[in-house]
Amino acid sequence: MSRIKNAIVPPFWVYPSTFYGINTMLKTIAYYPHIAALRPHQWTKNLIVFAAPLFAFEIGELTIVRSLLAFVLFCCVSSSFYLLNDIADVDSDRRHPVKCKRPIAAGLVSIPVASCMAIGLLGGTLLISWRTSALLGTIVLSYALLQVSYNLKLKHTPILDIIAIAMGFVLRACAGAAINHITPSHWFLLCTAMLALFLGIEKRKAELRLAIATGSKTRAVLQQYSIELLTRMESVVTTSVVMSYSLWSSGPQLKGALTPWMFATLPFVLYGLFRYQLLSNPRKGDRHQQRNWQRGKRTERPEEVLLTDKPILFAVIGWVASVFTILLLEHQGILH
């Protein structure tokens, strides 16, 4: 892995004000049905395209610009499939206590208009990604095919539905590596895959809790899950996340991080994981947690947790800040 290029300057998305600014912006534009139908609040999932440069310690202006392009491309392609998914699930969404408010399900955006928007976004994204690089185009096309498979079959198949969700995150991360000409390490791929599986399991767990609370399982696949099964899966994957990150952060001896001082960032990872689990398991009698549980928010929507839960937000910011601090001190020869 190469060292940081140019000056060690945290990118714009590190600062707390940026997260709150993004949250405010997304809430504002959500008032417009055609924009809200793109689910801009879910675009935060695509921030993972910045992960490859960060893990590879290749931070520079060109890297940030390229990563921003990958971010925009995945916002467009993911929104195209959100539209197609909402079109396909319009009947079930109308029975869902939360999804019934989506623009297409609520009748605010017609199906023909939504179809044209989806085709335009998908076609434009594929064209731009292929013109940018063949590898990036292949990854975006793979993501598109994965989404087609997910919407047609995989989301109805237990276990494979969670793996498909995780693969979507892995492909996003690989896109960030491809556009920056970075070869992702096995540790990076393993950490990303395990964390993505964790989020997928937590998403299904929250959906199942909401379904039990409302007495209506709007996803057919939820009929084949139980809280006990998802809890066991969660335990296995959480352990894998912690172990894979711990081994990566141990340093160059294991072909991991640039410096073993990265091990000092582990507490932020642990706190983030445990905090997320706390949110996914509301206590009986806790009015605040119960309200979010009933509304189907929080861990049913991982993208909202990043922007709305302050402890997790500050854990992410603390992790990024500690990474840059360690790299700065190592770059200046203070740490060895």
Coordinates of C-alpha atoms in Angstrom, one line a residue:
M1 CA 0.0 0.0 0.0
S2 CA 1.3 3.4 -0.9
R3 CA 1.5 6.4 1.4
I4 CA -0.7 9.4 1.5
K5 CA -0.3 11.6 -1.5
N6 CA 0.3 15.3 -1.0
A7 CA -0.8 16.8 2.2
I8 CA -2.9 14.9 4.7
V9 CA -6.1 16.9 4.5
P10 CA -9.3 15.2 5.6
P11 CA -11.9 15.2 2.8
F12 CA -15.1 17.2 3.0
W13 CA -17.2 14.3 4.3
V14 CA -15.2 14.0 7.5
Y15 CA -16.5 17.0 9.3
P16 CA -19.6 16.9 11.5
S17 CA -21.2 19.9 9.7
T18 CA -21.1 18.0 6.5
F19 CA -23.2 15.2 7.8
Y20 CA -25.8 17.6 9.3
G21 CA -25.7 19.6 6.0
I22 CA -26.4 16.5 4.0
N23 CA -29.2 15.5 6.3
T24 CA -30.9 18.9 6.0
M25 CA -30.4 19.0 2.2
L26 CA -31.9 15.5 1.8
K27 CA -34.9 16.4 3.9
T28 CA -35.5 19.6 1.9
I29 CA -35.4 18.0 -1.5
A30 CA -37.6 15.1 -0.3
Y31 CA -40.5 17.5 -0.5
Y32 CA -40.5 17.1 -4.3
P33 CA -42.1 13.8 -5.2
H34 CA -40.1 13.1 -8.3
I35 CA -36.9 13.6 -6.4
A36 CA -38.1 11.8 -3.3
A37 CA -38.9 8.8 -5.5
L38 CA -35.1 8.5 -6.1
R39 CA -34.7 8.0 -2.4
P40 CA -31.9 10.5 -1.9
H41 CA -31.8 9.6 1.8
Q42 CA -30.3 6.3 0.8
W43 CA -27.5 7.8 -1.2
T44 CA -25.4 7.8 2.0
K45 CA -24.9 4.0 1.3
N46 CA -22.8 5.0 -1.7
L47 CA -20.2 6.9 0.5
I48 CA -18.5 3.5 0.7
V49 CA -16.8 4.3 -2.6
F50 CA -14.5 6.4 -0.5
A51 CA -13.4 3.4 1.6
A52 CA -10.9 2.0 -0.8
P53 CA -8.7 5.1 -1.1
L54 CA -8.9 5.6 2.7
F55 CA -7.9 2.0 3.5
A56 CA -5.1 2.2 0.9
F57 CA -4.0 5.5 2.3
E58 CA -4.1 7.2 -1.1
I59 CA -5.7 10.5 -0.3
G60 CA -5.4 13.4 -2.7
E61 CA -7.5 15.9 -4.7
L62 CA -7.6 13.7 -7.8
T63 CA -8.6 10.7 -5.7
I64 CA -11.5 12.6 -4.1
V65 CA -12.7 13.9 -7.5
R66 CA -12.7 10.4 -8.9
S67 CA -14.4 9.0 -5.9
L68 CA -17.1 11.7 -6.1
L69 CA -17.7 10.6 -9.7
A70 CA -18.2 7.0 -8.6
F71 CA -20.5 8.3 -5.8
V72 CA -22.7 10.1 -8.3
L73 CA -22.8 7.2 -10.7
F74 CA -23.9 4.8 -8.0
C75 CA -26.5 7.3 -6.7
C76 CA -27.9 7.3 -10.2
V77 CA -27.9 3.6 -10.8
S78 CA -29.2 2.7 -7.3
S79 CA -32.0 5.3 -7.7
S80 CA -33.0 3.7 -11.1
F81 CA -33.5 0.4 -9.3
Y82 CA -35.3 2.0 -6.4
L83 CA -37.8 3.3 -9.0
L84 CA -38.1 -0.1 -10.7
N85 CA -38.5 -1.8 -7.3
D86 CA -41.2 0.6 -6.2
I87 CA -43.0 0.1 -9.5
A88 CA -42.8 -3.7 -9.0
D89 CA -43.8 -3.6 -5.3
V90 CA -46.4 -0.9 -5.6
D91 CA -49.2 -3.1 -4.3
S92 CA -47.3 -4.5 -1.3
D93 CA -45.9 -1.0 -0.5
R94 CA -49.4 0.4 -0.2
R95 CA -50.0 -2.1 2.6
H96 CA -46.8 -1.3 4.4
P97 CA -47.1 1.2 7.4
V98 CA -44.1 3.2 6.2
K99 CA -43.6 2.4 2.5
C100 CA -47.1 3.4 1.7
K101 CA -45.9 7.0 1.8
R102 CA -43.4 6.5 -1.0
P103 CA -44.3 8.8 -4.0
I104 CA -45.2 5.9 -6.4
A105 CA -47.2 4.0 -3.8
A106 CA -48.9 7.2 -2.8
G107 CA -49.8 8.0 -6.4
L108 CA -47.7 11.2 -6.4
V109 CA -45.5 9.9 -9.3
S110 CA -47.1 7.9 -12.1
I111 CA -45.7 4.6 -13.1
P112 CA -45.0 5.7 -16.8
V113 CA -43.0 8.7 -15.6
A114 CA -41.1 6.6 -13.0
S115 CA -40.3 4.1 -15.7
C116 CA -38.8 6.8 -18.0
M117 CA -36.8 8.2 -15.1
A118 CA -35.4 4.7 -14.3
I119 CA -34.4 3.9 -17.9
G120 CA -32.8 7.3 -18.3
L121 CA -30.7 7.1 -15.1
L122 CA -29.7 3.5 -15.8
G123 CA -28.7 4.0 -19.4
G124 CA -26.8 7.2 -18.7
T125 CA -24.9 5.7 -15.8
L126 CA -23.8 2.6 -17.8
L127 CA -22.7 4.8 -20.7
I128 CA -20.6 7.2 -18.5
S129 CA -19.1 4.4 -16.4
W130 CA -18.0 2.5 -19.5
R131 CA -16.5 5.6 -21.0
T132 CA -14.6 6.3 -17.7
S133 CA -13.0 2.8 -17.5
A134 CA -13.9 -0.7 -18.7
L135 CA -13.4 -2.0 -15.1
L136 CA -15.7 0.6 -13.6
G137 CA -18.3 -0.2 -16.3
T138 CA -18.0 -3.9 -15.6
I139 CA -18.6 -3.3 -11.9
V140 CA -21.6 -1.0 -12.5
L141 CA -23.1 -3.5 -14.9
S142 CA -22.5 -6.3 -12.4
Y143 CA -24.3 -4.1 -9.8
A144 CA -27.2 -3.6 -12.2
L145 CA -27.4 -7.4 -12.9
L146 CA -27.3 -8.1 -9.2
Q147 CA -30.2 -5.7 -8.6
V148 CA -32.2 -7.3 -11.4
S149 CA -31.6 -10.7 -9.8
Y150 CA -32.5 -9.4 -6.4
N151 CA -35.8 -7.8 -7.5
L152 CA -36.8 -10.8 -9.5
K153 CA -35.7 -13.7 -7.3
L154 CA -33.2 -13.2 -4.6
K155 CA -35.2 -10.9 -2.3
H156 CA -37.7 -13.8 -2.0
T157 CA -35.0 -16.3 -1.1
P158 CA -33.8 -16.5 2.6
I159 CA -30.1 -16.1 3.2
L160 CA -29.4 -15.2 -0.5
D161 CA -31.4 -12.0 0.0
I162 CA -29.0 -10.9 2.7
I163 CA -25.9 -12.0 0.7
A164 CA -27.2 -10.0 -2.3
I165 CA -27.6 -6.9 -0.1
A166 CA -24.0 -7.4 1.1
M167 CA -22.7 -7.8 -2.5
G168 CA -24.2 -4.5 -3.4
F169 CA -22.0 -2.8 -0.8
V170 CA -18.9 -4.8 -1.9
L171 CA -19.4 -3.7 -5.5
R172 CA -19.8 -0.1 -4.5
A173 CA -16.5 -0.4 -2.6
C174 CA -14.8 -2.1 -5.6
A175 CA -16.0 0.8 -7.8
G176 CA -14.2 3.2 -5.6
A177 CA -11.0 1.2 -6.0
A178 CA -11.4 0.7 -9.7
I179 CA -11.9 4.4 -10.6
N180 CA -8.8 5.3 -8.6
H181 CA -6.7 2.4 -10.0
I182 CA -6.3 0.8 -6.6
T183 CA -6.0 -2.9 -6.2
P184 CA -8.1 -3.7 -3.1
S185 CA -6.4 -5.9 -0.5
H186 CA -7.9 -9.1 0.7
W187 CA -8.4 -7.5 4.1
F188 CA -10.3 -4.6 2.6
L189 CA -12.7 -7.0 0.7
L190 CA -13.1 -9.2 3.8
C191 CA -13.9 -6.2 6.2
T192 CA -16.3 -4.7 3.6
A193 CA -18.1 -8.0 3.0
M194 CA -18.5 -8.8 6.7
L195 CA -19.7 -5.3 7.6
A196 CA -22.1 -5.4 4.7
L197 CA -23.5 -8.8 5.9
F198 CA -23.9 -7.3 9.3
L199 CA -26.0 -4.4 7.9
G200 CA -28.0 -6.8 5.8
I201 CA -28.8 -9.0 8.8
E202 CA -29.7 -6.0 11.0
K203 CA -32.0 -4.7 8.2
R204 CA -33.9 -7.9 8.0
K205 CA -34.0 -8.1 11.8
A206 CA -35.6 -4.7 12.1
E207 CA -38.0 -5.4 9.3
L208 CA -39.1 -8.6 11.1
R209 CA -39.5 -6.8 14.4
L210 CA -41.7 -4.2 12.7
A211 CA -43.7 -6.9 10.9
I212 CA -44.3 -8.6 14.3
A213 CA -45.3 -5.4 15.9
T214 CA -47.8 -4.5 13.1
G215 CA -49.0 -8.0 12.5
S216 CA -48.3 -7.8 8.8
K217 CA -45.3 -9.3 7.1
T218 CA -45.2 -7.4 3.8
R219 CA -42.0 -9.2 2.7
A220 CA -42.7 -12.8 1.9
V221 CA -39.2 -13.8 2.8
L222 CA -39.8 -12.6 6.4
Q223 CA -42.0 -15.6 6.9
Q224 CA -38.9 -17.8 6.7
Y225 CA -36.9 -15.9 9.3
S226 CA -37.1 -15.7 13.0
I227 CA -35.6 -13.3 15.5
E228 CA -33.6 -16.2 17.0
L229 CA -32.1 -17.2 13.7
L230 CA -31.1 -13.6 12.8
T231 CA -29.6 -13.1 16.2
R232 CA -27.4 -16.2 15.7
M233 CA -26.4 -15.0 12.3
E234 CA -25.7 -11.5 13.7
S235 CA -23.4 -13.0 16.4
V236 CA -21.3 -14.9 13.8
V237 CA -20.9 -12.0 11.5
T238 CA -20.2 -9.5 14.2
T239 CA -17.3 -11.7 15.4
S240 CA -16.0 -11.9 11.8
V241 CA -16.1 -8.1 11.5
V242 CA -14.2 -7.6 14.7
M243 CA -11.6 -10.2 13.9
S244 CA -11.0 -9.2 10.2
Y245 CA -10.7 -5.5 11.2
S246 CA -8.4 -6.4 14.1
L247 CA -6.1 -8.4 11.9
W248 CA -6.0 -5.7 9.2
S249 CA -5.2 -3.0 11.8
S250 CA -2.4 -5.1 13.3
G251 CA -0.1 -3.7 10.6
P252 CA 2.3 -4.6 7.8
Q253 CA 3.4 -7.9 9.4
L254 CA 0.0 -9.4 8.3
K255 CA 0.0 -7.3 5.1
G256 CA -2.6 -5.1 6.7
A257 CA -2.5 -1.4 7.6
L258 CA 0.5 0.8 7.0
T259 CA 1.2 1.0 10.7
P260 CA 0.2 -1.2 13.7
W261 CA -0.9 2.0 15.4
M262 CA -4.2 1.6 13.4
F263 CA -5.1 -0.9 16.1
A264 CA -6.0 2.2 18.2
T265 CA -9.0 2.8 15.9
L266 CA -10.6 -0.5 16.9
P267 CA -12.6 1.0 19.9
F268 CA -14.6 3.2 17.4
V269 CA -15.4 0.1 15.3
L270 CA -16.5 -1.8 18.4
Y271 CA -18.7 1.0 19.7
G272 CA -20.3 1.5 16.3
L273 CA -21.2 -2.2 16.0
F274 CA -22.6 -2.4 19.5
R275 CA -24.5 0.8 19.2
Y276 CA -26.1 -0.4 16.0
Q277 CA -27.1 -3.6 17.8
L278 CA -28.6 -1.6 20.6
L279 CA -30.8 0.3 18.2
S280 CA -31.9 -2.9 16.5
N281 CA -33.1 -4.3 19.9
P282 CA -35.4 -1.8 21.5
R283 CA -36.3 -2.5 25.1
K284 CA -39.8 -3.0 26.1
G285 CA -41.2 0.1 27.8
D286 CA -38.6 2.4 26.2
R287 CA -40.9 4.9 24.6
H288 CA -38.3 6.5 22.4
Q289 CA -37.0 3.2 21.0
Q290 CA -40.5 1.8 20.7
R291 CA -41.6 4.7 18.6
N292 CA -38.8 4.3 16.1
W293 CA -39.4 0.5 16.1
Q294 CA -43.1 1.1 15.3
R295 CA -42.3 3.4 12.4
G296 CA -39.9 1.0 10.8
K297 CA -37.0 3.4 11.0
R298 CA -33.5 3.1 12.5
T299 CA -31.9 -0.2 11.6
E300 CA -34.4 -1.1 8.9
R301 CA -32.8 1.8 7.1
P302 CA -29.0 1.8 7.7
E303 CA -28.6 5.0 5.7
E304 CA -30.7 6.9 8.2
V305 CA -28.7 5.7 11.2
L306 CA -25.6 7.3 9.8
L307 CA -27.2 10.7 9.5
T308 CA -29.6 10.7 12.5
D309 CA -28.0 8.7 15.3
K310 CA -25.5 11.1 16.9
P311 CA -23.4 8.4 18.8
I312 CA -22.8 6.4 15.6
L313 CA -22.2 9.6 13.6
F314 CA -19.5 10.7 16.1
A315 CA -18.1 7.1 16.2
V316 CA -17.6 7.4 12.4
I317 CA -16.1 10.8 12.6
G318 CA -13.9 9.8 15.5
W319 CA -12.7 6.8 13.5
V320 CA -11.8 8.9 10.4
A321 CA -10.2 11.6 12.5
S322 CA -8.1 9.0 14.4
V323 CA -7.0 7.4 11.1
F324 CA -5.8 10.8 9.7
T325 CA -4.1 11.6 13.0
I326 CA -2.2 8.4 13.1
L327 CA -1.2 8.7 9.4
L328 CA -0.1 12.3 9.9
L329 CA 2.1 11.4 13.0
E330 CA 3.5 8.4 11.1
H331 CA 4.2 10.5 8.0
Q332 CA 6.1 13.0 10.2
G333 CA 8.1 10.1 11.8
I334 CA 6.6 10.6 15.2
L335 CA 5.1 7.1 15.2
H336 CA 7.1 4.0 14.2

